[in-house]
Every structure is written in C-alpha cells, then in structure tokens.
Amino acid sequence: MNSIGGGDPIRSLDPTRARLVQALYDFGPLSRAELARLTGASRSALTAIVQDLIDRRLLAEQPLRPSGPGGGKPSRPLWFSEDAPPLVSAHLLPGRLFAALVGAGGSVIARTARAFDTGTGSRDRALDVLLDALAEMRDSAAAEPMGFGVAVGGMVDTDTGTVVKIALAPELDGMPIGSAIAERFAPDLVCVDMHPRAQALGDRWFGQGRGRSRFASVYTGEALGVGLVIGGDVDRGPSGTGGEAGHSTVQAGGILCHCGRRGCWETIAGHGWLRAEAARRGLPGAATMTAGPLARLAAAGQSGAEGLLEEWSANLALGLANLHQLVAPGLFILHGDVVAGGEDLRRRIERHLCDRIPPHPAGPPAIALTALDDDATLLGAAGLVLSRRLIRS
Ligand SMILES: [Zn+2]
C-alpha cells in the first residue's frame, strides 16, 4: 500500500476513535450512549471525539430517534455526513475498468466503466484509461476525496502500488498505478491491492463481513481468488505477496495452468475446466458455460449436467477445505459466477466442504452468497482507503 503526503485532517490512530468509527461501520447509526458502551470510552472522552468528527464533517447527527419499547431516552444517532470526504475507487481487469465515487457511508455516488485494448504495448494506454476514469470520478466529487483505492485482478506490490503479475493480461505487468495516481492527482493517500483482498474489505466494511473479525472472501469465475480477513483486517503478507489461492496446488502433475504450473486449484474449479468438461459431456452452450446455465440445465434434467454440477462443486469445495484446514476462517463469502448458481449450488459446495474436513465441537464453517453483487470490489477498493485513513496506519 502506498501512502503519499501528510497533514491529513481526519487520519487518526487514536484507538478509541478507531473503535468508534469501526463500531459505526459494524452496526450502523449509533447514539452516543451506544457508542460509549461499544468503545468503552468515558462520556467526556467520547463527547470530545464525536464533536471533533462532527467539526471535521465526517459525522453528522441524524433525525431524532424516539425511545424504543424498552425505554431509554430519545436520541440523535450519529452516522457519516453527506458532506464527508468521499473515496475514489477503481477495479482494473484485463480489457475492462470500473470506477466509482463512494460516500464515506458506503453509497455509490457516481460510477463509470471503460474498455481498453489488450495486447502488446497496451500498458500505457490502459494506464491513461484508468487515470481518465479516476479524474472523472474525482471531478464529480463535491469535496476533496479522502484518497484513491484501486483493486487489480492480479498480484500487486502493495508497497509501491505496482502491478506484479496479471496472469490473464501479462501485458499489464509492471503497470505503475500507485506512482501514476500520485503524480497526476497528488492525493493524501493511494492504496492499490489485488482484487480478492479489496473484495474482502468490501465485505468487511459494507457486506456480510461487517462486525466479523475473521472470514474468507472468495471470488469464482474464470479465475479464483481469496481475500482473508484475520483479526478484523485483510491479511496480505509482506508487500502483498500472499493471496494467490487460485494457484495453490491441489493436484501434483495435474492440468497445465495458464500461470505455467500444473495442478492449480483454478485448473479444476475455474471456467476453463467447466467449459472443457461441459464440451466433453456434450452439454449445449459448453463454450460459454457458467453457473447459471449449468444449474438450469441440471434442474431441467439435461443428461450430464447434474454430474458436472456435482463434480464442479466438489472441486470448488476442495480449495475451500484446504483454506479451512490452514486458517479456519469460519465463514466463506462467495462472489462471482457461483452466485448465479443460487442456493442449490451453495448447498452442494457446503456439503462437499464438510465432507472434506474433520468434525469439530465448534461446528462446521458457514458458506454464504454475497449480497453486494458486482459492487463488492469497488466498495472494497474504497475500503482500502477507509482502513488506512480511519482505523490503521
Ligand atoms: Zn496456476
């Protein structure tokens, strides 16, 4: 992660202030009494912190909330101000780019999408497209943004914000995103990280990971990726070295992966495998097969579809079982293509996962389909900045 500049008016590593901000994201609008209870702060300390955050336009008092059925005084809950500095976020994929202006409370204020040519020499053009989209989002902001967050569909040096490796678009390797944004916009903060980790922060700040200190956010589709939240923050290893779960080996000497190695999890649970198997089994639409059509074919009794759905869900579960055995995240939040397979596919993956792990008194891990839809990564890219600006250095 790359931090530029200083003199940040909001940034504070005061632990009480960090707990207060985190409590708001975890539980929604809260009264001063609720915040005092959740942070353990004295009323006087809390009053001073809240007033400071109101003065800085980060928080605002909401309309009076009447006392509930259990009594208590009417209160004005605190929530992020509409005038709070927003966040500029982007998600860079091979040939495609999405960008958004995100409010401090998690609302998408503006968004844009761009396509760019891939192939030899496309790195500079892609960088121009990224900077152009970010400029459009920044210019649509009413206040100076808190910072810029970019999620990349590949490995990133998080210290410098430089792309290390995008397996599906090697022409973008070495793209100096962090320094280019710093040079163009001179923001207080730029954060660049790999897509599954940003997605995990989207879950942590705005999705089913709210209030949880430990879970795994799993991307499925053409590629597979996992972002792990441990101790309330995303785990990334030195300079962002970890996290290529799709290329963890599940089969010694297995199928050749596009990364050049053999037997990666992605080679038996990504779209490449699914489509090859669909073709081998003679399924209609094999060349573009995804979870939704496969689930519909299976439900309609199409010969070969049920078997393929079952085998694919077992292959997806295999990687999750390995993750469980290593770090036991407790909850797996699934994103990407498998969400279109619905509850039936979720249950199949859950059953295969439980078959692959030993029982424990703590109970089995849970599997959930994301409720954030396609915005998880854009929100997570904004979450990269929020984590640095409001919670951790
Ligand atoms: Zn691989």
PDB file of C-alpha atoms and ligand atoms in Angstrom, residues 167 246-248 256-267, ligand 1:
ATOM      1  CA  ALA A 167      -1.952 -13.935 -15.337  1.00  0.00           C
ATOM      2  CA  GLY A 246      -6.341 -19.936  -7.202  1.00  0.00           C
ATOM      3  CA  HIS A 247      -2.782 -21.066  -7.902  1.00  0.00           C
ATOM      4  CA  SER A 248      -2.390 -23.207  -4.813  1.00  0.00           C
ATOM      5  CA  LEU A 256      -1.351 -27.225 -17.035  1.00  0.00           C
ATOM      6  CA  CYS A 257      -2.431 -23.820 -15.694  1.00  0.00           C
ATOM      7  CA  HIS A 258      -2.113 -20.552 -17.627  1.00  0.00           C
ATOM      8  CA  CYS A 259       0.336 -19.477 -14.891  1.00  0.00           C
ATOM      9  CA  GLY A 260       2.751 -22.109 -16.257  1.00  0.00           C
ATOM     10  CA  ARG A 261       2.493 -24.502 -13.331  1.00  0.00           C
ATOM     11  CA  ARG A 262       0.440 -27.676 -13.055  1.00  0.00           C
ATOM     12  CA  GLY A 263      -2.443 -28.736 -10.850  1.00  0.00           C
ATOM     13  CA  CYS A 264      -3.534 -25.313  -9.562  1.00  0.00           C
ATOM     14  CA  TRP A 265      -6.970 -25.130  -7.882  1.00  0.00           C
ATOM     15  CA  GLU A 266      -8.066 -22.896 -10.766  1.00  0.00           C
ATOM     16  CA  THR A 267      -7.414 -25.704 -13.282  1.00  0.00           C
TER      17      THR A 267
HETATM   18 ZN    ZN B   1      -1.821 -21.581 -11.777  1.00  0.00          ZN
END
